[in-house]
mmCIF file of C-alpha atoms in Angstrom:
data_model
loop_
_atom_site.group_PDB
_atom_site.id
_atom_site.type_symbol
_atom_site.label_atom_id
_atom_site.label_comp_id
_atom_site.label_asym_id
_atom_site.label_seq_id
_atom_site.Cartn_x
_atom_site.Cartn_y
_atom_site.Cartn_z
ATOM 1 C CA GLU A 1 82.000 -140.639 -25.189
ATOM 2 C CA VAL A 2 78.555 -139.269 -24.363
ATOM 3 C CA GLN A 3 75.901 -141.960 -24.609
ATOM 4 C CA LEU A 4 72.174 -141.523 -24.116
ATOM 5 C CA VAL A 5 69.944 -144.577 -24.387
ATOM 6 C CA GLU A 6 66.175 -144.215 -24.267
ATOM 7 C CA SER A 7 63.769 -146.973 -23.363
ATOM 8 C CA GLY A 8 60.115 -147.464 -22.501
ATOM 9 C CA GLY A 9 58.488 -146.615 -25.801
ATOM 10 C CA GLY A 10 55.689 -148.664 -27.286
ATOM 11 C CA LEU A 11 52.027 -148.777 -28.215
ATOM 12 C CA VAL A 12 49.528 -147.231 -25.804
ATOM 13 C CA LYS A 13 45.828 -146.449 -26.080
ATOM 14 C CA PRO A 14 44.521 -142.878 -26.046
ATOM 15 C CA GLY A 15 44.135 -141.734 -22.468
ATOM 16 C CA GLY A 16 46.805 -144.161 -21.307
ATOM 17 C CA SER A 17 50.149 -143.594 -19.625
ATOM 18 C CA LEU A 18 53.757 -144.408 -20.367
ATOM 19 C CA ARG A 19 57.066 -143.735 -18.661
ATOM 20 C CA LEU A 20 60.187 -143.191 -20.721
ATOM 21 C CA SER A 21 63.680 -143.577 -19.322
ATOM 22 C CA CYS A 22 67.054 -142.391 -20.510
ATOM 23 C CA ALA A 23 70.306 -143.929 -19.294
ATOM 24 C CA ALA A 24 73.266 -141.588 -19.544
ATOM 25 C CA SER A 25 76.961 -142.401 -19.575
ATOM 26 C CA GLY A 26 80.280 -140.911 -20.615
ATOM 27 C CA PHE A 27 79.872 -137.644 -18.700
ATOM 28 C CA THR A 28 79.090 -136.352 -15.211
ATOM 29 C CA PHE A 29 75.309 -136.583 -15.417
ATOM 30 C CA SER A 30 74.674 -134.516 -12.287
ATOM 31 C CA SER A 31 76.422 -131.494 -13.852
ATOM 32 C CA TYR A 32 74.216 -131.141 -16.889
ATOM 33 C CA SER A 33 70.646 -130.189 -17.668
ATOM 34 C CA MET A 34 68.640 -132.658 -19.734
ATOM 35 C CA ASN A 35 65.854 -132.438 -22.267
ATOM 36 C CA TRP A 36 63.168 -134.381 -24.052
ATOM 37 C CA VAL A 37 62.574 -133.530 -27.704
ATOM 38 C CA ARG A 38 60.116 -135.378 -29.921
ATOM 39 C CA GLN A 39 59.578 -135.864 -33.622
ATOM 40 C CA ALA A 40 56.268 -137.024 -35.052
ATOM 41 C CA PRO A 41 56.536 -139.377 -38.044
ATOM 42 C CA GLY A 42 57.687 -137.399 -41.059
ATOM 43 C CA LYS A 43 57.586 -134.125 -39.123
ATOM 44 C CA GLY A 44 60.013 -131.703 -37.532
ATOM 45 C CA LEU A 45 61.512 -131.462 -34.068
ATOM 46 C CA GLU A 46 59.409 -130.320 -31.114
ATOM 47 C CA TRP A 47 60.885 -129.496 -27.711
ATOM 48 C CA VAL A 48 59.003 -131.204 -24.882
ATOM 49 C CA SER A 49 60.749 -130.484 -21.592
ATOM 50 C CA SER A 50 63.978 -129.312 -19.946
ATOM 51 C CA ILE A 51 65.198 -130.076 -16.437
ATOM 52 C CA SER A 52 68.165 -128.457 -14.743
ATOM 53 C CA SER A 53 70.984 -130.480 -13.230
ATOM 54 C CA SER A 54 69.550 -130.360 -9.706
ATOM 55 C CA SER A 55 65.906 -130.479 -10.821
ATOM 56 C CA SER A 56 65.440 -126.939 -9.512
ATOM 57 C CA TYR A 57 64.085 -125.743 -12.836
ATOM 58 C CA ILE A 58 61.745 -127.741 -15.051
ATOM 59 C CA TYR A 59 60.148 -126.355 -18.197
ATOM 60 C CA TYR A 60 57.428 -127.859 -20.376
ATOM 61 C CA ALA A 61 55.998 -127.134 -23.789
ATOM 62 C CA ASP A 62 52.400 -125.925 -23.622
ATOM 63 C CA SER A 63 51.344 -128.995 -25.615
ATOM 64 C CA VAL A 64 52.321 -131.335 -22.753
ATOM 65 C CA LYS A 65 52.000 -129.133 -19.671
ATOM 66 C CA GLY A 66 49.849 -130.786 -17.005
ATOM 67 C CA ARG A 67 50.139 -134.199 -18.668
ATOM 68 C CA PHE A 68 53.893 -134.904 -18.728
ATOM 69 C CA THR A 69 56.256 -134.851 -15.759
ATOM 70 C CA SER A 70 60.025 -134.868 -16.160
ATOM 71 C CA SER A 71 62.334 -136.070 -13.430
ATOM 72 C CA ARG A 72 65.867 -137.296 -12.955
ATOM 73 C CA ASP A 73 67.852 -139.462 -10.602
ATOM 74 C CA ASN A 74 71.436 -138.249 -10.509
ATOM 75 C CA ALA A 75 72.514 -141.243 -8.442
ATOM 76 C CA LYS A 76 71.347 -143.528 -11.247
ATOM 77 C CA ASN A 77 72.443 -141.270 -14.133
ATOM 78 C CA SER A 78 68.914 -141.431 -15.437
ATOM 79 C CA LEU A 79 66.287 -139.118 -16.882
ATOM 80 C CA TYR A 80 62.586 -139.890 -16.958
ATOM 81 C CA VAL A 81 59.353 -138.538 -18.348
ATOM 82 C CA GLN A 82 55.985 -139.725 -17.101
ATOM 83 C CA MET A 83 53.413 -139.249 -19.839
ATOM 84 C CA ASN A 84 49.730 -139.324 -18.839
ATOM 85 C CA SER A 85 46.477 -138.710 -20.718
ATOM 86 C CA LEU A 86 48.212 -139.572 -23.967
ATOM 87 C CA ARG A 87 46.706 -138.426 -27.232
ATOM 88 C CA ALA A 88 47.159 -139.499 -30.831
ATOM 89 C CA GLU A 89 49.154 -136.316 -31.460
ATOM 90 C CA ASP A 90 51.733 -137.450 -28.901
ATOM 91 C CA THR A 91 52.811 -140.189 -31.314
ATOM 92 C CA ALA A 92 56.471 -139.518 -32.011
ATOM 93 C CA VAL A 93 60.054 -140.583 -31.566
ATOM 94 C CA TYR A 94 61.137 -139.193 -28.201
ATOM 95 C CA TYR A 95 64.766 -138.143 -27.933
ATOM 96 C CA CYS A 96 66.683 -137.742 -24.714
ATOM 97 C CA ALA A 97 69.132 -134.881 -25.163
ATOM 98 C CA ARG A 98 71.859 -133.367 -23.015
ATOM 99 C CA GLY A 99 71.953 -129.664 -22.255
ATOM 100 C CA SER A 100 75.258 -127.877 -22.621
ATOM 101 C CA GLY A 101 75.264 -126.579 -19.033
ATOM 102 C CA ASP A 102 73.605 -127.060 -15.664
ATOM 103 C CA GLY A 103 70.821 -124.496 -15.943
ATOM 104 C CA GLY A 104 67.242 -124.842 -17.089
ATOM 105 C CA TYR A 105 67.615 -123.763 -20.686
ATOM 106 C CA ASP A 106 70.971 -124.764 -22.022
ATOM 107 C CA TYR A 107 71.153 -125.687 -25.665
ATOM 108 C CA VAL A 108 71.173 -129.357 -26.653
ATOM 109 C CA ASP A 109 74.596 -130.654 -27.567
ATOM 110 C CA TYR A 110 74.100 -134.433 -27.614
ATOM 111 C CA TRP A 111 71.143 -136.590 -28.606
ATOM 112 C CA GLY A 112 70.132 -140.173 -27.959
ATOM 113 C CA GLN A 113 68.816 -142.414 -30.730
ATOM 114 C CA GLY A 114 65.206 -142.057 -29.631
ATOM 115 C CA THR A 115 62.341 -144.320 -28.651
ATOM 116 C CA LEU A 116 59.050 -144.527 -30.529
ATOM 117 C CA VAL A 117 55.774 -143.884 -28.750
ATOM 118 C CA THR A 118 52.605 -144.764 -30.639
ATOM 119 C CA VAL A 119 49.238 -143.681 -29.267
ATOM 120 C CA SER A 120 46.478 -145.596 -31.004
ATOM 121 C CA SER A 121 43.414 -147.646 -30.214
ATOM 122 C CA GLN B 1 52.998 -124.226 -37.574
ATOM 123 C CA SER B 2 56.518 -123.755 -36.225
ATOM 124 C CA VAL B 3 57.515 -120.626 -34.298
ATOM 125 C CA LEU B 4 60.675 -120.296 -36.400
ATOM 126 C CA THR B 5 60.205 -120.221 -40.168
ATOM 127 C CA GLN B 6 62.471 -122.129 -42.554
ATOM 128 C CA PRO B 7 62.048 -122.945 -46.235
ATOM 129 C CA PRO B 8 60.880 -126.558 -46.562
ATOM 130 C CA SER B 9 63.491 -127.409 -49.152
ATOM 131 C CA ALA B 10 66.804 -126.316 -50.626
ATOM 132 C CA SER B 11 69.082 -127.803 -53.224
ATOM 133 C CA GLY B 12 72.453 -127.416 -54.854
ATOM 134 C CA THR B 13 75.031 -129.236 -56.921
ATOM 135 C CA PRO B 14 78.319 -130.571 -55.563
ATOM 136 C CA GLY B 15 80.777 -127.769 -54.869
ATOM 137 C CA GLN B 16 78.102 -125.091 -54.716
ATOM 138 C CA ARG B 17 77.275 -122.829 -51.787
ATOM 139 C CA VAL B 18 73.774 -122.962 -50.366
ATOM 140 C CA THR B 19 72.124 -120.979 -47.600
ATOM 141 C CA ILE B 20 69.163 -121.847 -45.406
ATOM 142 C CA SER B 21 67.245 -119.077 -43.682
ATOM 143 C CA CYS B 22 65.493 -119.061 -40.321
ATOM 144 C CA SER B 23 63.113 -116.287 -39.350
ATOM 145 C CA GLY B 24 61.837 -115.606 -35.860
ATOM 146 C CA SER B 25 60.799 -112.743 -33.625
ATOM 147 C CA SER B 26 62.046 -110.468 -30.883
ATOM 148 C CA SER B 27 61.241 -113.035 -28.186
ATOM 149 C CA ASN B 28 63.443 -115.737 -29.658
ATOM 150 C CA ILE B 29 66.099 -115.030 -32.302
ATOM 151 C CA GLY B 30 65.965 -111.305 -31.621
ATOM 152 C CA SER B 31 67.111 -111.749 -28.025
ATOM 153 C CA ASN B 32 68.773 -115.160 -27.884
ATOM 154 C CA TYR B 33 71.331 -117.281 -29.644
ATOM 155 C CA VAL B 34 70.520 -119.446 -32.671
ATOM 156 C CA TYR B 35 71.505 -123.073 -33.014
ATOM 157 C CA TRP B 36 71.515 -125.374 -36.036
ATOM 158 C CA TYR B 37 71.096 -129.132 -36.114
ATOM 159 C CA GLN B 38 71.716 -131.599 -38.918
ATOM 160 C CA GLN B 39 69.628 -134.762 -39.162
ATOM 161 C CA LEU B 40 70.889 -137.331 -41.625
ATOM 162 C CA PRO B 41 68.267 -139.797 -42.922
ATOM 163 C CA GLY B 42 67.213 -142.284 -40.247
ATOM 164 C CA THR B 43 69.459 -140.848 -37.549
ATOM 165 C CA ALA B 44 69.218 -138.581 -34.526
ATOM 166 C CA PRO B 45 69.929 -134.865 -34.914
ATOM 167 C CA LYS B 46 73.453 -133.577 -34.413
ATOM 168 C CA LEU B 47 74.585 -130.145 -33.254
ATOM 169 C CA LEU B 48 76.052 -128.255 -36.197
ATOM 170 C CA ILE B 49 76.283 -124.599 -35.070
ATOM 171 C CA TYR B 50 75.924 -123.126 -31.574
ATOM 172 C CA ARG B 51 75.678 -119.547 -30.331
ATOM 173 C CA ASN B 52 74.916 -118.177 -33.813
ATOM 174 C CA ASN B 53 78.215 -118.979 -35.482
ATOM 175 C CA GLN B 54 80.315 -121.393 -33.448
ATOM 176 C CA ARG B 55 81.187 -124.857 -34.714
ATOM 177 C CA PRO B 56 81.586 -127.826 -32.363
ATOM 178 C CA SER B 57 84.805 -129.734 -32.796
ATOM 179 C CA GLY B 58 84.576 -132.087 -35.731
ATOM 180 C CA VAL B 59 82.190 -129.964 -37.776
ATOM 181 C CA PRO B 60 83.882 -128.894 -41.026
ATOM 182 C CA ASP B 61 84.441 -125.201 -41.618
ATOM 183 C CA ARG B 62 82.300 -125.546 -44.749
ATOM 184 C CA PHE B 63 79.405 -124.948 -42.360
ATOM 185 C CA SER B 64 78.888 -121.433 -41.045
ATOM 186 C CA GLY B 65 76.143 -119.564 -39.241
ATOM 187 C CA SER B 66 75.118 -115.955 -38.956
ATOM 188 C CA LYS B 67 72.417 -113.901 -37.293
ATOM 189 C CA SER B 68 70.990 -110.451 -37.921
ATOM 190 C CA GLY B 69 68.084 -109.044 -35.974
ATOM 191 C CA THR B 70 65.322 -111.642 -35.882
ATOM 192 C CA SER B 71 66.727 -113.820 -38.664
ATOM 193 C CA ALA B 72 69.566 -116.275 -39.018
ATOM 194 C CA SER B 73 71.199 -118.239 -41.798
ATOM 195 C CA LEU B 74 73.154 -121.418 -42.231
ATOM 196 C CA ALA B 75 75.601 -121.508 -45.114
ATOM 197 C CA ILE B 76 77.168 -124.633 -46.548
ATOM 198 C CA SER B 77 80.014 -124.152 -48.987
ATOM 199 C CA GLY B 78 81.668 -126.784 -51.149
ATOM 200 C CA LEU B 79 78.490 -128.847 -51.070
ATOM 201 C CA ARG B 80 78.997 -132.602 -50.817
ATOM 202 C CA SER B 81 76.625 -135.520 -51.299
ATOM 203 C CA GLU B 82 76.901 -136.408 -47.618
ATOM 204 C CA ASP B 83 75.423 -133.030 -46.706
ATOM 205 C CA GLU B 84 72.029 -134.258 -47.906
ATOM 206 C CA ALA B 85 69.963 -134.058 -44.724
ATOM 207 C CA ASP B 86 67.312 -132.133 -42.838
ATOM 208 C CA TYR B 87 68.496 -128.958 -41.136
ATOM 209 C CA TYR B 88 66.763 -127.332 -38.174
ATOM 210 C CA CYS B 89 67.281 -123.985 -36.507
ATOM 211 C CA ALA B 90 66.456 -123.489 -32.824
ATOM 212 C CA SER B 91 66.371 -120.718 -30.246
ATOM 213 C CA TRP B 92 65.126 -120.129 -26.717
ATOM 214 C CA ASP B 93 61.874 -118.187 -26.602
ATOM 215 C CA ASP B 94 61.542 -115.808 -23.657
ATOM 216 C CA SER B 95 57.756 -115.478 -24.027
ATOM 217 C CA LEU B 96 57.146 -119.225 -24.159
ATOM 218 C CA SER B 97 59.917 -120.087 -21.678
ATOM 219 C CA GLY B 98 60.894 -122.927 -23.951
ATOM 220 C CA TRP B 99 62.926 -123.969 -26.936
ATOM 221 C CA VAL B 100 61.459 -123.383 -30.377
ATOM 222 C CA PHE B 101 62.510 -125.054 -33.598
ATOM 223 C CA GLY B 102 62.082 -124.255 -37.232
ATOM 224 C CA GLY B 103 60.053 -126.655 -39.326
ATOM 225 C CA GLY B 104 63.200 -127.997 -40.947
ATOM 226 C CA THR B 105 64.745 -127.671 -44.398
ATOM 227 C CA LYS B 106 65.383 -130.728 -46.516
ATOM 228 C CA LEU B 107 68.621 -130.225 -48.430
ATOM 229 C CA THR B 108 69.016 -132.157 -51.661
ATOM 230 C CA VAL B 109 72.366 -132.456 -53.396
ATOM 231 C CA LEU B 110 71.604 -132.782 -57.092
#
């Protein structure tokens, strides 16, 4: 069974930083691309970033480009996103999501339960 | 403002058939597959339809997807109370080099 468990969310001040982690299990992590998708309170889904299985391709939404950095450690079956220069509009539940293949833009087929990031003074 | 356009709400009575539309452009739906996700209240999204009209195992055949040009639709037949959820369409956008979602449609079963 595919399991994705996010951690690292919490309250951070505007301009601050936070690092989210996602622990994956139930599949061969190194064979799949991974994604971060977020959902602001009461709002719709917004894609944040995609990273290919070998980290060769990494894509970012314009809204986070230059501030967020996605990475993965295939030996640890883990996905990360380093979020810097956080803004109030980054407040959201952040979902870790598996891509259906090993490329840079495979569709999401499994989702974690999400971790809440709140940016507020 | 979402890149893909969905109606904010839809409704139907049990047993009815409802459709949810998703409108895009040549850089997304017009040149790539469409996907649909179901988000039940308080839960994470779940893949409902992939590659325009394919159902993952476990998804009832009451759910079907279609695509024509730069638009797509999700149809739900034999509506059930447990179908009450938010539904999102998604597609890769070649111009943005990223995934784009619709704003979501809240389905109410009356």
